[in-house]
């Protein structure tokens, strides 16, 4: 029987450590000129370097260094005047050289912080997450596990390897142990990853798509008795691939650890895997017999010693910080706190801002993204931002509503159509024959038909009983298949019955 | 005298992914002990004040422009593969996950 | 015979139309067919590719194109250098049958210069060894005495030169693998400054020490080859972005008048064969006669070089050779999981010496031992560089015997790794410091009548000094002997 979360936090204090891997959005790979485009046919974006062929040598992508420095600066880090690449040696078939070119004791950025806010019942709370280091490394290839019953690694007969992803630049951002979050640990973890993602996106260094794996989070969790000094044994939950999962994985690990500790048992230091479906983790590789990575300086690459003026140039070109931007937007649009938080939570701020830029008024833009679109996203269990609807589509729909060419109800049909990949709004309106019936004569015809069908109701309205008009309006709307503007129908109907 | 036990060699062979016969392990453990004794001499002069050299020449900041260069064709990439399927390298079952 | 000429002479014959590249190539292929059964310098002879290349050079020449000085001259390529479509094994079973899908930079440059690549030469597996006995295929025999080793790891390249199978060869030198084979076969071998010749496509043994370089039968030929393969390459991040030192000009302007030549005190005496030392001292006398000033210099930390080398090179090789895992190329052995197949393949695919060094390197890098072994070795590296810097303030070049002994018998040292490692005692310091060195013949040792080598070392990117001093000494010795040393070698193919 699992402990309740309340019981866990009564007794234990969680300590978090978050490692985020980001694939940089460079055109070419970290050490060779192969394309980084996602989704290409297998082994079409490989060369002697990223396949680790005998004799091939790496050459550092300067853009990747620039991006890494930008990330470090945005996270308030110091930039090392001298750093080196190192080889991390271990065997794994998805890693062509059987070592990963990474950084060890000389990361390019170190010692930063990121402040994050969470919305709680006790009001907005702010936490400072300290950053240990930001370093560069390369991604691995991808394996498909074939045969066996499950298609998963266990029980597979063999694997098929595609090295297109091998060598894509990765930046790893590692926090210091984060304490003092208490019961809000899961929310703080999520807020940190979310804020980090916003920063990375604002820097334009990555497309930060968690669902495609371009941003991946490993969550280290340990518990200690409240008041204790010594850190507990941690587990490392790998590749948690959505914001929601970060929060769930931390909470689930806290509950699991507490269960073990309460029984007087020992938490095993190990890698665990989070399962979206069950919301729980299962053990991966045990680290009891620690792998010895035999790090040493990469002899094929020379040290990185960024000049001070280069660093300052990068600092000078950093964009507005997401937190500053949010504050600015909230003030400009006069958005209430709750709604601001809702937009951030649904991760649609960029979309709303873009929609406003394209001419929609902030209130309408917001209500579409937080209303209908968010609802449809929820139904499909995907983030709103990943739906096939763009700010341009929403701006177009809003403009049509403002011009009276769409009713809210029709607009919802259009939006749904866009999300169902039926085309852009104009195409859907055309295809589905959606248009507002604003032609008075057509409406009058429908009104007369409704009156003829329900003469008694019409009589009541004529007699001054206005609420009875609802039934007639409903009939008109039905007759016009919802394509009429209800307000207009009401106006015409009342006028027709001598009540206008 | 440095002493490398048979178990030490077995562990090193595991790290290096080399399956060694018991005879090889025995032979290497005695041989490595001798070699290590000889090379341990480096410690005599490796004082704290001596910086290590990882690169023979003091070059720094060699960067490549972020430009695409032609990749191999998949046929070339897979030309040396012991086994392949669906334009991918076919490898025996992988145990354990990284 | 045409194949006995120097590369420079062959180039002239080609230019004047006295011979075509196809004819010259055929002459060498015939020579290989005649003598390589005894010498066994080649792992693979690419007759078809060589003749196609030669035909193209002839056409270009006929069309009046301006060709590079060595266009049409044949060359033997050490099998550690990747050549597209041509088997590249590094002397290992691990890569049996592998045909690389790309060219190394050295090969691209050779092809661009019209140098004809005859084939791939034998070597100690993955360049680990000093005798070419560690080749997984067969040992190579020294043309001076077929019962002896041709040096290593590049014994195939040095033997092919001494056997007149090729006038030029490419070697790679991690601790002496170009210079020591040159010394024991009476040929010339140059280890350029680290970063002077691109390593792209050179299958790595020890990345921070490996350096490809020219091998030839005389200093000027080596200089021409150096200018073909040298120079900056963006594919190798450790390549030096500067013009190639003017080595051909230096070889032609071979004066040592007024130069200071530093004899390294620590690289002679105990462990050096008497006949080798005698020829070394005679060479010094020749240089003095030519107007050089001979000074003695001390490099006290050189005595730690061998130890540092046998930590750094195995450490780097343990990582460099990890990629040979039966997943993407090379042989695959055994059944079961990927890990089991890797283990079985690496057991079978690697030879004894390679496994020994991988295990040693794995140990030296492992946590808890890194500082004591790999870390300390890197510090020794710093000390050796300082010794060189200090010595170069007192002398323009430094000299020593290249190898402590002449060629030993095949099998004589195969069971004593430490005795084998001592072959490289005089050549290793240059690799550790990244400076350059050359070996030229100093004569035949009295006791066994076998060639001895004279090593000249110069500072980083001062490669031209090697050629300047080397060519001067070579000319003096040749006139003393009346002919180049190789003319004294026994005739092969007589049977």
PDB file of C-alpha atoms in Angstrom, chain C residues 52-233:
ATOM      1  CA  UNK C  52      44.262   3.142 -63.908  1.00  0.00           C
ATOM      2  CA  UNK C  53      45.813   5.988 -61.969  1.00  0.00           C
ATOM      3  CA  UNK C  54      48.997   5.797 -64.065  1.00  0.00           C
ATOM      4  CA  UNK C  55      46.996   5.865 -67.280  1.00  0.00           C
ATOM      5  CA  UNK C  56      45.229   8.988 -66.143  1.00  0.00           C
ATOM      6  CA  UNK C  57      48.524  10.701 -65.286  1.00  0.00           C
ATOM      7  CA  UNK C  58      49.882   9.839 -68.706  1.00  0.00           C
ATOM      8  CA  UNK C  59      46.793  11.299 -70.354  1.00  0.00           C
ATOM      9  CA  UNK C  60      47.029  14.461 -68.320  1.00  0.00           C
ATOM     10  CA  UNK C  61      50.679  14.816 -69.170  1.00  0.00           C
ATOM     11  CA  UNK C  62      49.922  14.213 -72.822  1.00  0.00           C
ATOM     12  CA  UNK C  63      47.235  16.865 -72.696  1.00  0.00           C
ATOM     13  CA  UNK C  64      49.902  19.307 -71.594  1.00  0.00           C
ATOM     14  CA  UNK C  65      48.616  19.746 -68.056  1.00  0.00           C
ATOM     15  CA  UNK C  66      51.060  21.069 -65.534  1.00  0.00           C
ATOM     16  CA  UNK C  67      51.562  18.192 -63.125  1.00  0.00           C
ATOM     17  CA  UNK C  68      52.982  18.051 -59.644  1.00  0.00           C
ATOM     18  CA  UNK C  69      56.662  16.994 -59.373  1.00  0.00           C
ATOM     19  CA  UNK C  70      55.838  13.465 -58.254  1.00  0.00           C
ATOM     20  CA  UNK C  71      53.058  12.784 -60.786  1.00  0.00           C
ATOM     21  CA  UNK C  72      53.374   9.237 -62.024  1.00  0.00           C
ATOM     22  CA  UNK C  73      55.816   8.090 -59.347  1.00  0.00           C
ATOM     23  CA  UNK C  74      54.664   4.951 -57.483  1.00  0.00           C
ATOM     24  CA  UNK C  75      54.233   4.729 -53.739  1.00  0.00           C
ATOM     25  CA  UNK C  76      53.509   2.105 -51.086  1.00  0.00           C
ATOM     26  CA  UNK C  77      50.842   3.005 -48.532  1.00  0.00           C
ATOM     27  CA  UNK C  78      50.914   1.785 -44.966  1.00  0.00           C
ATOM     28  CA  UNK C  79      47.744  -0.172 -44.334  1.00  0.00           C
ATOM     29  CA  UNK C  80      46.756   2.089 -41.459  1.00  0.00           C
ATOM     30  CA  UNK C  81      45.835   4.781 -43.986  1.00  0.00           C
ATOM     31  CA  UNK C  82      42.280   4.641 -45.295  1.00  0.00           C
ATOM     32  CA  UNK C  83      41.821   4.447 -49.078  1.00  0.00           C
ATOM     33  CA  UNK C  84      38.355   4.365 -50.596  1.00  0.00           C
ATOM     34  CA  UNK C  85      37.365   0.967 -51.942  1.00  0.00           C
ATOM     35  CA  UNK C  86      40.758  -0.617 -51.193  1.00  0.00           C
ATOM     36  CA  UNK C  87      41.028  -3.143 -48.358  1.00  0.00           C
ATOM     37  CA  UNK C  88      42.323  -1.464 -45.209  1.00  0.00           C
ATOM     38  CA  UNK C  89      43.095  -3.826 -42.351  1.00  0.00           C
ATOM     39  CA  UNK C  90      45.692  -2.071 -40.172  1.00  0.00           C
ATOM     40  CA  UNK C  91      47.342  -5.477 -40.045  1.00  0.00           C
ATOM     41  CA  UNK C  92      44.437  -6.773 -37.976  1.00  0.00           C
ATOM     42  CA  UNK C  93      41.982  -9.618 -38.380  1.00  0.00           C
ATOM     43  CA  UNK C  94      39.412  -7.236 -36.961  1.00  0.00           C
ATOM     44  CA  UNK C  95      39.165  -5.333 -40.243  1.00  0.00           C
ATOM     45  CA  UNK C  96      39.634  -8.237 -42.617  1.00  0.00           C
ATOM     46  CA  UNK C  97      37.678  -7.498 -45.778  1.00  0.00           C
ATOM     47  CA  UNK C  98      36.796  -3.919 -44.870  1.00  0.00           C
ATOM     48  CA  UNK C  99      36.801  -1.517 -47.803  1.00  0.00           C
ATOM     49  CA  UNK C 100      36.516   2.057 -46.531  1.00  0.00           C
ATOM     50  CA  UNK C 101      33.893   4.292 -48.143  1.00  0.00           C
ATOM     51  CA  UNK C 102      36.211   7.304 -48.013  1.00  0.00           C
ATOM     52  CA  UNK C 103      39.761   8.528 -48.623  1.00  0.00           C
ATOM     53  CA  UNK C 104      42.098   9.789 -45.960  1.00  0.00           C
ATOM     54  CA  UNK C 105      43.381  13.317 -46.546  1.00  0.00           C
ATOM     55  CA  UNK C 106      46.854  11.934 -47.253  1.00  0.00           C
ATOM     56  CA  UNK C 107      45.404   9.651 -49.939  1.00  0.00           C
ATOM     57  CA  UNK C 108      43.341  12.494 -51.437  1.00  0.00           C
ATOM     58  CA  UNK C 109      46.491  14.591 -51.669  1.00  0.00           C
ATOM     59  CA  UNK C 110      48.533  11.761 -53.176  1.00  0.00           C
ATOM     60  CA  UNK C 111      45.830  11.159 -55.763  1.00  0.00           C
ATOM     61  CA  UNK C 112      45.554  14.867 -56.544  1.00  0.00           C
ATOM     62  CA  UNK C 113      49.336  14.980 -57.073  1.00  0.00           C
ATOM     63  CA  UNK C 114      49.181  11.975 -59.379  1.00  0.00           C
ATOM     64  CA  UNK C 115      51.270   9.767 -57.103  1.00  0.00           C
ATOM     65  CA  UNK C 116      50.495   6.149 -57.994  1.00  0.00           C
ATOM     66  CA  UNK C 117      49.379   4.039 -55.040  1.00  0.00           C
ATOM     67  CA  UNK C 118      50.682   0.502 -55.610  1.00  0.00           C
ATOM     68  CA  UNK C 119      49.051  -1.083 -52.610  1.00  0.00           C
ATOM     69  CA  UNK C 120      48.903  -1.423 -48.860  1.00  0.00           C
ATOM     70  CA  UNK C 121      51.933  -2.398 -46.798  1.00  0.00           C
ATOM     71  CA  UNK C 122      52.188  -4.693 -43.841  1.00  0.00           C
ATOM     72  CA  UNK C 123      52.463  -3.391 -40.314  1.00  0.00           C
ATOM     73  CA  UNK C 124      52.237  -4.357 -36.688  1.00  0.00           C
ATOM     74  CA  UNK C 125      48.557  -4.660 -35.851  1.00  0.00           C
ATOM     75  CA  UNK C 126      47.103  -1.172 -35.383  1.00  0.00           C
ATOM     76  CA  UNK C 127      50.701   0.143 -35.467  1.00  0.00           C
ATOM     77  CA  UNK C 128      51.570  -1.454 -32.132  1.00  0.00           C
ATOM     78  CA  UNK C 129      55.018  -2.918 -32.346  1.00  0.00           C
ATOM     79  CA  UNK C 130      58.586  -2.424 -33.493  1.00  0.00           C
ATOM     80  CA  UNK C 131      59.091  -5.429 -35.742  1.00  0.00           C
ATOM     81  CA  UNK C 132      55.980  -5.992 -37.903  1.00  0.00           C
ATOM     82  CA  UNK C 133      55.780  -9.407 -36.271  1.00  0.00           C
ATOM     83  CA  UNK C 134      52.491  -8.319 -34.702  1.00  0.00           C
ATOM     84  CA  UNK C 135      50.784  -8.272 -38.088  1.00  0.00           C
ATOM     85  CA  UNK C 136      47.844 -10.655 -37.936  1.00  0.00           C
ATOM     86  CA  UNK C 137      48.705 -11.843 -41.444  1.00  0.00           C
ATOM     87  CA  UNK C 138      52.435 -12.557 -41.672  1.00  0.00           C
ATOM     88  CA  UNK C 139      55.750 -11.018 -40.661  1.00  0.00           C
ATOM     89  CA  UNK C 140      57.655  -8.886 -43.157  1.00  0.00           C
ATOM     90  CA  UNK C 141      61.300  -9.715 -43.825  1.00  0.00           C
ATOM     91  CA  UNK C 142      64.183  -7.286 -43.858  1.00  0.00           C
ATOM     92  CA  UNK C 143      65.640  -7.159 -47.406  1.00  0.00           C
ATOM     93  CA  UNK C 144      69.150  -6.929 -45.859  1.00  0.00           C
ATOM     94  CA  UNK C 145      68.668 -10.288 -44.172  1.00  0.00           C
ATOM     95  CA  UNK C 146      65.417 -12.114 -44.664  1.00  0.00           C
ATOM     96  CA  UNK C 147      65.660 -13.773 -41.271  1.00  0.00           C
ATOM     97  CA  UNK C 148      65.474 -10.389 -39.593  1.00  0.00           C
ATOM     98  CA  UNK C 149      62.759  -7.879 -38.830  1.00  0.00           C
ATOM     99  CA  UNK C 150      62.286  -4.750 -40.989  1.00  0.00           C
ATOM    100  CA  UNK C 151      61.424  -2.637 -37.967  1.00  0.00           C
ATOM    101  CA  UNK C 152      57.927  -1.601 -37.011  1.00  0.00           C
ATOM    102  CA  UNK C 153      55.262  -0.764 -36.962  1.00  0.00           C
ATOM    103  CA  UNK C 154      55.824   0.357 -40.553  1.00  0.00           C
ATOM    104  CA  UNK C 155      58.037  -2.554 -41.559  1.00  0.00           C
ATOM    105  CA  UNK C 156      56.107  -3.134 -44.775  1.00  0.00           C
ATOM    106  CA  UNK C 157      56.754   0.399 -45.959  1.00  0.00           C
ATOM    107  CA  UNK C 158      60.469   0.382 -45.065  1.00  0.00           C
ATOM    108  CA  UNK C 159      61.010  -3.077 -46.560  1.00  0.00           C
ATOM    109  CA  UNK C 160      59.238  -2.102 -49.786  1.00  0.00           C
ATOM    110  CA  UNK C 161      61.709   0.769 -50.194  1.00  0.00           C
ATOM    111  CA  UNK C 162      64.771  -1.320 -49.387  1.00  0.00           C
ATOM    112  CA  UNK C 163      63.566  -4.074 -51.729  1.00  0.00           C
ATOM    113  CA  UNK C 164      63.048  -1.554 -54.558  1.00  0.00           C
ATOM    114  CA  UNK C 165      59.365  -2.400 -54.721  1.00  0.00           C
ATOM    115  CA  UNK C 166      58.498   1.292 -54.426  1.00  0.00           C
ATOM    116  CA  UNK C 167      60.603   4.470 -54.375  1.00  0.00           C
ATOM    117  CA  UNK C 168      58.296   6.197 -51.902  1.00  0.00           C
ATOM    118  CA  UNK C 169      56.128   5.092 -49.022  1.00  0.00           C
ATOM    119  CA  UNK C 170      53.819   6.525 -46.409  1.00  0.00           C
ATOM    120  CA  UNK C 171      54.415   5.646 -42.804  1.00  0.00           C
ATOM    121  CA  UNK C 172      52.941   6.676 -39.502  1.00  0.00           C
ATOM    122  CA  UNK C 173      54.968   7.315 -36.413  1.00  0.00           C
ATOM    123  CA  UNK C 174      53.518   7.140 -32.911  1.00  0.00           C
ATOM    124  CA  UNK C 175      56.710   6.306 -31.041  1.00  0.00           C
ATOM    125  CA  UNK C 176      59.162   5.655 -33.861  1.00  0.00           C
ATOM    126  CA  UNK C 177      57.205   3.580 -36.388  1.00  0.00           C
ATOM    127  CA  UNK C 178      58.608   5.537 -39.344  1.00  0.00           C
ATOM    128  CA  UNK C 179      62.134   6.213 -38.088  1.00  0.00           C
ATOM    129  CA  UNK C 180      63.083   2.885 -36.516  1.00  0.00           C
ATOM    130  CA  UNK C 181      62.074   0.852 -39.618  1.00  0.00           C
ATOM    131  CA  UNK C 182      64.015   3.360 -41.742  1.00  0.00           C
ATOM    132  CA  UNK C 183      67.056   2.874 -39.514  1.00  0.00           C
ATOM    133  CA  UNK C 184      67.085  -0.900 -39.699  1.00  0.00           C
ATOM    134  CA  UNK C 185      66.478  -1.044 -43.471  1.00  0.00           C
ATOM    135  CA  UNK C 186      68.942   1.647 -44.558  1.00  0.00           C
ATOM    136  CA  UNK C 187      66.204   4.015 -45.743  1.00  0.00           C
ATOM    137  CA  UNK C 188      65.005   7.510 -44.862  1.00  0.00           C
ATOM    138  CA  UNK C 189      61.946   8.193 -42.723  1.00  0.00           C
ATOM    139  CA  UNK C 190      60.518  11.434 -41.409  1.00  0.00           C
ATOM    140  CA  UNK C 191      58.153  12.069 -38.544  1.00  0.00           C
ATOM    141  CA  UNK C 192      56.938  15.601 -39.256  1.00  0.00           C
ATOM    142  CA  UNK C 193      55.883  18.042 -36.549  1.00  0.00           C
ATOM    143  CA  UNK C 194      52.647  16.897 -34.889  1.00  0.00           C
ATOM    144  CA  UNK C 195      49.873  18.549 -36.871  1.00  0.00           C
ATOM    145  CA  UNK C 196      52.068  18.974 -39.939  1.00  0.00           C
ATOM    146  CA  UNK C 197      50.352  16.208 -41.912  1.00  0.00           C
ATOM    147  CA  UNK C 198      46.623  15.560 -41.539  1.00  0.00           C
ATOM    148  CA  UNK C 199      45.569  12.550 -39.483  1.00  0.00           C
ATOM    149  CA  UNK C 200      42.125  12.427 -41.121  1.00  0.00           C
ATOM    150  CA  UNK C 201      41.769   8.866 -42.338  1.00  0.00           C
ATOM    151  CA  UNK C 202      44.757   7.573 -40.412  1.00  0.00           C
ATOM    152  CA  UNK C 203      43.290   4.835 -38.239  1.00  0.00           C
ATOM    153  CA  UNK C 204      44.122   6.101 -34.783  1.00  0.00           C
ATOM    154  CA  UNK C 205      46.411   4.274 -32.393  1.00  0.00           C
ATOM    155  CA  UNK C 206      47.318   7.120 -30.061  1.00  0.00           C
ATOM    156  CA  UNK C 207      45.756  10.343 -31.275  1.00  0.00           C
ATOM    157  CA  UNK C 208      48.026  12.778 -29.469  1.00  0.00           C
ATOM    158  CA  UNK C 209      51.166  11.004 -30.733  1.00  0.00           C
ATOM    159  CA  UNK C 210      50.287   9.641 -34.199  1.00  0.00           C
ATOM    160  CA  UNK C 211      51.834  11.427 -37.130  1.00  0.00           C
ATOM    161  CA  UNK C 212      51.941  10.372 -40.772  1.00  0.00           C
ATOM    162  CA  UNK C 213      55.091  11.096 -42.722  1.00  0.00           C
ATOM    163  CA  UNK C 214      57.166  10.390 -45.806  1.00  0.00           C
ATOM    164  CA  UNK C 215      59.462   7.405 -46.281  1.00  0.00           C
ATOM    165  CA  UNK C 216      61.968   7.240 -49.145  1.00  0.00           C
ATOM    166  CA  UNK C 217      65.409   6.079 -50.169  1.00  0.00           C
ATOM    167  CA  UNK C 218      66.944   9.555 -49.941  1.00  0.00           C
ATOM    168  CA  UNK C 219      66.301  12.857 -48.229  1.00  0.00           C
ATOM    169  CA  UNK C 220      65.251  14.891 -51.280  1.00  0.00           C
ATOM    170  CA  UNK C 221      62.660  12.289 -52.315  1.00  0.00           C
ATOM    171  CA  UNK C 222      61.228  12.404 -48.810  1.00  0.00           C
ATOM    172  CA  UNK C 223      61.062  16.200 -48.998  1.00  0.00           C
ATOM    173  CA  UNK C 224      59.061  16.114 -52.241  1.00  0.00           C
ATOM    174  CA  UNK C 225      56.638  13.633 -50.706  1.00  0.00           C
ATOM    175  CA  UNK C 226      56.406  15.737 -47.552  1.00  0.00           C
ATOM    176  CA  UNK C 227      55.268  18.719 -49.630  1.00  0.00           C
ATOM    177  CA  UNK C 228      52.574  16.598 -51.304  1.00  0.00           C
ATOM    178  CA  UNK C 229      51.014  15.263 -48.104  1.00  0.00           C
ATOM    179  CA  UNK C 230      51.702  18.105 -45.663  1.00  0.00           C
ATOM    180  CA  UNK C 231      49.760  21.214 -44.765  1.00  0.00           C
ATOM    181  CA  UNK C 232      46.619  22.350 -43.033  1.00  0.00           C
ATOM    182  CA  UNK C 233      43.455  20.254 -43.162  1.00  0.00           C
TER     183      UNK C 233
END
